[in-house]
mmCIF file of C-alpha atoms in Angstrom:
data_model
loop_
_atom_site.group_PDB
_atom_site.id
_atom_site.type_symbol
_atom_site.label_atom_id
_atom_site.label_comp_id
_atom_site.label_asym_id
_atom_site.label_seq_id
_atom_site.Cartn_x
_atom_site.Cartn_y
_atom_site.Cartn_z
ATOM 1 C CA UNK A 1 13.752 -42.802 43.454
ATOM 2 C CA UNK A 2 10.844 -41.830 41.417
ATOM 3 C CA UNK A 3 9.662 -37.978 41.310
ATOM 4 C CA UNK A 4 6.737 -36.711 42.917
ATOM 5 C CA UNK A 5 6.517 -33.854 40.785
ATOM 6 C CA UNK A 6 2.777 -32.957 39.866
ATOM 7 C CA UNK A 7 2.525 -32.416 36.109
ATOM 8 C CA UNK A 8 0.546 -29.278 35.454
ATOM 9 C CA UNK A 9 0.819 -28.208 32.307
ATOM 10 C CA UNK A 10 -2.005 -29.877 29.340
ATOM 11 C CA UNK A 11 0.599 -30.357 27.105
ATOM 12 C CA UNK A 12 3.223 -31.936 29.530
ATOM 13 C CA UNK A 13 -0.161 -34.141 30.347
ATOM 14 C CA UNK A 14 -0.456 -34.927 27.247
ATOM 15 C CA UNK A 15 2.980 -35.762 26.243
ATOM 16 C CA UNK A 16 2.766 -38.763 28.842
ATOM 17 C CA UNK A 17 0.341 -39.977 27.993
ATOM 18 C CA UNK A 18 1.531 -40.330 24.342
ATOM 19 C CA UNK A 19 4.468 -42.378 26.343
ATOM 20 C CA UNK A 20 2.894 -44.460 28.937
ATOM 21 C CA UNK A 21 -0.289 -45.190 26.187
ATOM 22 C CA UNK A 22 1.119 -44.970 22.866
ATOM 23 C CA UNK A 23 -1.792 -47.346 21.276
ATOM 24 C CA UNK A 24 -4.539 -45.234 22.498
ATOM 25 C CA UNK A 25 -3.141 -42.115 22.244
ATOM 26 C CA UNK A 26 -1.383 -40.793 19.049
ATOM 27 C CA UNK A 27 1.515 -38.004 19.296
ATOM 28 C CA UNK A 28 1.443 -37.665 15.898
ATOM 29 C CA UNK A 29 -0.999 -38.324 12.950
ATOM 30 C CA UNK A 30 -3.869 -39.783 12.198
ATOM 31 C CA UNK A 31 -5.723 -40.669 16.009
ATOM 32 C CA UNK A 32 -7.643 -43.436 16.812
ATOM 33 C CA UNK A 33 -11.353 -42.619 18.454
ATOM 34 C CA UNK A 34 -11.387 -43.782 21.561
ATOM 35 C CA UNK A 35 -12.843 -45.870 24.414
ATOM 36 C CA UNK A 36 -16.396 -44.325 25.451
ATOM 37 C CA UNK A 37 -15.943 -44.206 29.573
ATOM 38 C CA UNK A 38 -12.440 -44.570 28.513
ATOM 39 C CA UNK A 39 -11.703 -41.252 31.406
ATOM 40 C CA UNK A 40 -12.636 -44.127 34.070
ATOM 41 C CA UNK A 41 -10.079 -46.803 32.896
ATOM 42 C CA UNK A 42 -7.701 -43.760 32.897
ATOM 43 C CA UNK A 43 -8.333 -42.703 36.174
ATOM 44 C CA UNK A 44 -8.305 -46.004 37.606
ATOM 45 C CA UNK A 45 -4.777 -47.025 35.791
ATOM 46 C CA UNK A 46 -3.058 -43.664 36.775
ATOM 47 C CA UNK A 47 -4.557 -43.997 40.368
ATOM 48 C CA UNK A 48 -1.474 -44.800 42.227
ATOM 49 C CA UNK A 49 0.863 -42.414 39.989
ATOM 50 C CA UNK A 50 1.509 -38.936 41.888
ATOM 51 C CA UNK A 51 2.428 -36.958 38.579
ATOM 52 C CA UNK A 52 -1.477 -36.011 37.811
ATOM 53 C CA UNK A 53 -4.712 -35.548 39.180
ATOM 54 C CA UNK A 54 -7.890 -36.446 37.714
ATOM 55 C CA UNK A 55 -8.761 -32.765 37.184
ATOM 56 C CA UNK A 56 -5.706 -32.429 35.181
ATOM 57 C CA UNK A 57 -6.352 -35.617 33.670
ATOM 58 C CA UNK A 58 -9.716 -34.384 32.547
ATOM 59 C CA UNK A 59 -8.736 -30.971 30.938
ATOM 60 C CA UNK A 60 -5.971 -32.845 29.084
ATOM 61 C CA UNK A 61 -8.634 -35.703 27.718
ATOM 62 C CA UNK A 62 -10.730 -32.988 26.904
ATOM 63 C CA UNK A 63 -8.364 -30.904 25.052
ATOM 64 C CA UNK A 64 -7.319 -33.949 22.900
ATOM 65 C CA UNK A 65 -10.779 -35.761 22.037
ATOM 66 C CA UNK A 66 -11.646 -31.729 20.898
ATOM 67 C CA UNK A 67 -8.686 -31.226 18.438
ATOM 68 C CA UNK A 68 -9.169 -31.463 14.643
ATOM 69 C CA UNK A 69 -6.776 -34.224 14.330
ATOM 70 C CA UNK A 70 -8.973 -36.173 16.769
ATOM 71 C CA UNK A 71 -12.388 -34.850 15.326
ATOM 72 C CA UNK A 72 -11.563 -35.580 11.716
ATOM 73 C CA UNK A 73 -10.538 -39.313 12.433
ATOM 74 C CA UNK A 74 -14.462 -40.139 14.275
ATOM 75 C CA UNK A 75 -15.750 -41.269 10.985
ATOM 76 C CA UNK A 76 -17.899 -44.242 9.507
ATOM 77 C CA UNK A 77 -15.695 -47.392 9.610
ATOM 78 C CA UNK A 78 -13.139 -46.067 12.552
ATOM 79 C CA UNK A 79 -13.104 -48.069 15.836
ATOM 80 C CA UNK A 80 -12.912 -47.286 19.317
ATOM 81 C CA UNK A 81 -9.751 -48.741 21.388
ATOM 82 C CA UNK A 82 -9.284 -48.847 24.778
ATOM 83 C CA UNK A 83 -6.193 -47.554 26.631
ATOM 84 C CA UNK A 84 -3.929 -51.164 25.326
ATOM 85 C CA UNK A 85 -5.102 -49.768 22.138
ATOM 86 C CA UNK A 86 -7.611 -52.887 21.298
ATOM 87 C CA UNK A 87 -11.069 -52.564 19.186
ATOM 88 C CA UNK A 88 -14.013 -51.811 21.548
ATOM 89 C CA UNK A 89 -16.531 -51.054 18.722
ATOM 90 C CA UNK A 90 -17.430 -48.802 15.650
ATOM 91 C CA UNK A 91 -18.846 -45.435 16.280
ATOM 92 C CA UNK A 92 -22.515 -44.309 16.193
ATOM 93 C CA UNK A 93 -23.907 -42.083 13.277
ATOM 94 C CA UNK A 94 -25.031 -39.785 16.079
ATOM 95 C CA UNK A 95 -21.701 -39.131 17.327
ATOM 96 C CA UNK A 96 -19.882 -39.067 14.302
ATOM 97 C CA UNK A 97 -22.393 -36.085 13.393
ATOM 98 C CA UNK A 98 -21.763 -34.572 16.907
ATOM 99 C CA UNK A 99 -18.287 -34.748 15.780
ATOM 100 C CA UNK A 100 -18.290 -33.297 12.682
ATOM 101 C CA UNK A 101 -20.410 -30.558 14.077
ATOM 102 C CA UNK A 102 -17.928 -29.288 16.642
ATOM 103 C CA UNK A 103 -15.335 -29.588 14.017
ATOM 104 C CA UNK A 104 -16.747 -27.207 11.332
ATOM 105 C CA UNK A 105 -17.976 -24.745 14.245
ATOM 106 C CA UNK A 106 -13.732 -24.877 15.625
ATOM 107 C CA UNK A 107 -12.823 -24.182 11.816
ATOM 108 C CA UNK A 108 -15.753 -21.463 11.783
ATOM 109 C CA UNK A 109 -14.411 -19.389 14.789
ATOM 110 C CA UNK A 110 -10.609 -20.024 13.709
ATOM 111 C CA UNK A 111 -10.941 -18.697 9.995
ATOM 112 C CA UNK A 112 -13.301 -16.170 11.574
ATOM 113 C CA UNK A 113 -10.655 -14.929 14.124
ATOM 114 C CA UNK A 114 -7.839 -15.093 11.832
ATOM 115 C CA UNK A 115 -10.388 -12.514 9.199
ATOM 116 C CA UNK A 116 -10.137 -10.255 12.848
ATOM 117 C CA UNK A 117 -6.985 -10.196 13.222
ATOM 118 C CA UNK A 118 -5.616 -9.937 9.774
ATOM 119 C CA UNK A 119 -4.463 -6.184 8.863
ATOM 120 C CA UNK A 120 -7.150 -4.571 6.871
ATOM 121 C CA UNK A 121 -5.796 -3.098 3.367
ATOM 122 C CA UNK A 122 -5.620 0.793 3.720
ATOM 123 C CA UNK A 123 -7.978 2.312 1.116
ATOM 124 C CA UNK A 124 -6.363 4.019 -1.422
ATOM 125 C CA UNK A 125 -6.627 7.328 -1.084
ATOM 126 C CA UNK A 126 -7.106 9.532 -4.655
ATOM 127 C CA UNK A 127 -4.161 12.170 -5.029
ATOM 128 C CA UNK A 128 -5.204 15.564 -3.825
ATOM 129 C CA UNK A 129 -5.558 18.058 -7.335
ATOM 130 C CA UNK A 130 -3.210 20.882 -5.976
ATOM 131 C CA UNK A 131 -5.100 23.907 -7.500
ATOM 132 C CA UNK A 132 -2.503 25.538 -9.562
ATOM 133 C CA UNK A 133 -3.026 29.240 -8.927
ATOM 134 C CA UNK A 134 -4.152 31.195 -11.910
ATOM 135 C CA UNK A 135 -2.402 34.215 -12.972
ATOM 136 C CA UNK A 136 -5.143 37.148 -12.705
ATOM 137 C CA UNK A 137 -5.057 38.438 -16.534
ATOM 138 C CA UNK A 138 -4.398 42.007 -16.817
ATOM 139 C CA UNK A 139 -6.123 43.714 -19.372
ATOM 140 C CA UNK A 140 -4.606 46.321 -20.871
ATOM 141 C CA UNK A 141 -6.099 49.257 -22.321
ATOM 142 C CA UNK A 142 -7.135 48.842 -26.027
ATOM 143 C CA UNK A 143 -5.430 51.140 -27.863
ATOM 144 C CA UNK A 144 -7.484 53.483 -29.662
ATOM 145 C CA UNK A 145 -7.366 52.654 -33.291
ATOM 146 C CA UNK A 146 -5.763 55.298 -35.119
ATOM 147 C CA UNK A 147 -7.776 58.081 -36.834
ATOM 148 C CA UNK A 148 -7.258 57.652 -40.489
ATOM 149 C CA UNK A 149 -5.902 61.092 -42.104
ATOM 150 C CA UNK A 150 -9.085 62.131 -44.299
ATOM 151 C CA UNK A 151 -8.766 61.360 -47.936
ATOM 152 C CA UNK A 152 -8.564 64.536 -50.233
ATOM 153 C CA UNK A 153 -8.768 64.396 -53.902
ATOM 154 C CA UNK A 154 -6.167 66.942 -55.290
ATOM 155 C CA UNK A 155 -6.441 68.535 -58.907
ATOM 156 C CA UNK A 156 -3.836 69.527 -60.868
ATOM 157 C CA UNK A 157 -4.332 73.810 -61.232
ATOM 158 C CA UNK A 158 -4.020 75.037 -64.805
ATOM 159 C CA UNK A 159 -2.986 78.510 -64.824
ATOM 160 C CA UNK A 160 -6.149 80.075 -66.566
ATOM 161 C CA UNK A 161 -8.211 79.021 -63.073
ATOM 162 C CA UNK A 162 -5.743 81.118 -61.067
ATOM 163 C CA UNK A 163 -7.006 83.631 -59.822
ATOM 164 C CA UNK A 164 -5.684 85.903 -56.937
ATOM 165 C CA UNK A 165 -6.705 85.494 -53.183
ATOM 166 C CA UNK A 166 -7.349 81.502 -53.907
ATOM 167 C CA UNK A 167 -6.892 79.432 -51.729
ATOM 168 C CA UNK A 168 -4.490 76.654 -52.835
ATOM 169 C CA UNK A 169 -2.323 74.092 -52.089
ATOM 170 C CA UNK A 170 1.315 73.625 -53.117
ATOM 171 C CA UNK A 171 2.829 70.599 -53.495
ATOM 172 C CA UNK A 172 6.321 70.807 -51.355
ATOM 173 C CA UNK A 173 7.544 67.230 -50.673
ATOM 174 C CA UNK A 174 5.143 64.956 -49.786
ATOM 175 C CA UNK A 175 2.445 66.402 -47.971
ATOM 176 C CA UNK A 176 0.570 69.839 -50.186
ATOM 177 C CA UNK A 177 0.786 72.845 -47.983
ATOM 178 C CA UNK A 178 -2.053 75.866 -48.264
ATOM 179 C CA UNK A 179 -1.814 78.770 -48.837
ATOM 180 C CA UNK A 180 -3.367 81.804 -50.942
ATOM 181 C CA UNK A 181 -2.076 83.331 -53.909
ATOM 182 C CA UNK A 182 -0.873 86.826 -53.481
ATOM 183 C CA UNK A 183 0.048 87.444 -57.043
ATOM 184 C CA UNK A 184 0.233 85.688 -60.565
ATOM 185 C CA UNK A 185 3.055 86.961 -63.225
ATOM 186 C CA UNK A 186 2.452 85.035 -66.250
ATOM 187 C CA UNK A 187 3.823 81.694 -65.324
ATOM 188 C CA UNK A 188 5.138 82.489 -62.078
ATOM 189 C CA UNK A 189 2.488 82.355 -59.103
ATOM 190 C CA UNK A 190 2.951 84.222 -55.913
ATOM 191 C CA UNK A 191 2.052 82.061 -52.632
ATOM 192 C CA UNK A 192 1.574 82.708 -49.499
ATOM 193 C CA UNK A 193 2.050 79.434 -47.035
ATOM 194 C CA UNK A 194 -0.360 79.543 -44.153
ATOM 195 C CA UNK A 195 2.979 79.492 -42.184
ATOM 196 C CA UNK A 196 3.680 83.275 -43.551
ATOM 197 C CA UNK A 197 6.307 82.272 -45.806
ATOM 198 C CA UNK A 198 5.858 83.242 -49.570
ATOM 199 C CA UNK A 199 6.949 81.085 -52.172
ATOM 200 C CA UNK A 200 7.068 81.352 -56.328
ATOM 201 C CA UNK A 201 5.605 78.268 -57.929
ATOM 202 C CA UNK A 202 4.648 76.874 -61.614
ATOM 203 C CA UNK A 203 1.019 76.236 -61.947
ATOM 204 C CA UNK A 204 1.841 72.695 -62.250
ATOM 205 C CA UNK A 205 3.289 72.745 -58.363
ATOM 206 C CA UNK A 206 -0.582 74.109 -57.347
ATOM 207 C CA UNK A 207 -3.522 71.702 -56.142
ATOM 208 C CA UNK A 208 -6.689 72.565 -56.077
#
């Protein structure tokens, strides 16, 4: 017994059609334009057969004369078959440029929806400078320069410009040390260091 069932679904529509037609309608490949009023043939064939309904029938033409595949093949030279898949005619200019038409605006909104939807590259974001933190310079004190030790020009004493009470300086070590002379006996001189000790000295051991 043969089913009843409706067919609902476009492409289960479609799919027999591709089986009861196969010369009008192509599955696969290149299609064929076809039939103009070809819906009313359709209609009338498929009248007695329970699986569709003309609405159906009509969404599922419409979906297949609107396809690229379909639109790309009504072109100068093609002809028109009917549902046996016979010649019925060559196309019009007019609608092969109604066809080409609705086939660039499809490829229009598809390459335009694909742009949407396609993940946008992130922007490359520049590398934060981390501020290094300076180290605060201490300054130090200068240090004060030291105070040079003022220059003094000694001059070897001779003995005849001793005298007593002159002040003098007596060389002990490295550094002269004044004094006054207390006494002179001949060659020995009599000193008296600033630090209160008295000392007996050549003239040649006195600065002036």
């Amino acid at each position: 017994m043969e089913s009843t069932e409706k067919l609902t679904d476009t492409n289960a529509i479609l799919a027999y059609l591709y089986e009861t037609f196969p010369l009008c309608f192509i599955a696969e490949g290149e299609t064929k334009p076809l039939k103009i009023g070809l819906f009313q043939d359709l209609a009338e064939r498929l009248a007695d057969d329970s699986k569709v309904s003309k609405t159906q029938l009509r969404v599922a033409l419409r979906r297949y004369t609107s396809s690229w595949r379909y639109l790309k093949c009504v072109k100068a030279g093609a002809q028109r078959v009917n549902l046996d898949g016979k010649p019925c005619g060559e196309l019009e200019q007019e609608h092969i440029d109604h066809a080409q038409a609705m086939l660039k605006e499809s490829q229009d909104k598809a390459k335009a929806k694909r742009a949407a939807l396609a993940p946008k590259p992130a922007a490359k974001k520049a590398p934060k400078k981390v501020a290094v933190p300076q180290r605060a310079k201490t300054e130090r004190p200068a240090k004060p320069a030291p105070k040079a030790a003022p220059v003094v020009n000694y001059v070897q004493a001779q003995l005849t410009d001793l005298t007593k009470k002159q002040r003098v300086n007596v060389k002990l070590g490295m550094t002269p040390v004044a004094g006054v002379i207390t006494d002179i006996n001949k060659e020995d001189i009599h000193v008296q260091l600033d630090s209160g000790l008295t000392i007996k000295v050549r003239a040649e051991h006195i600065l002036l």
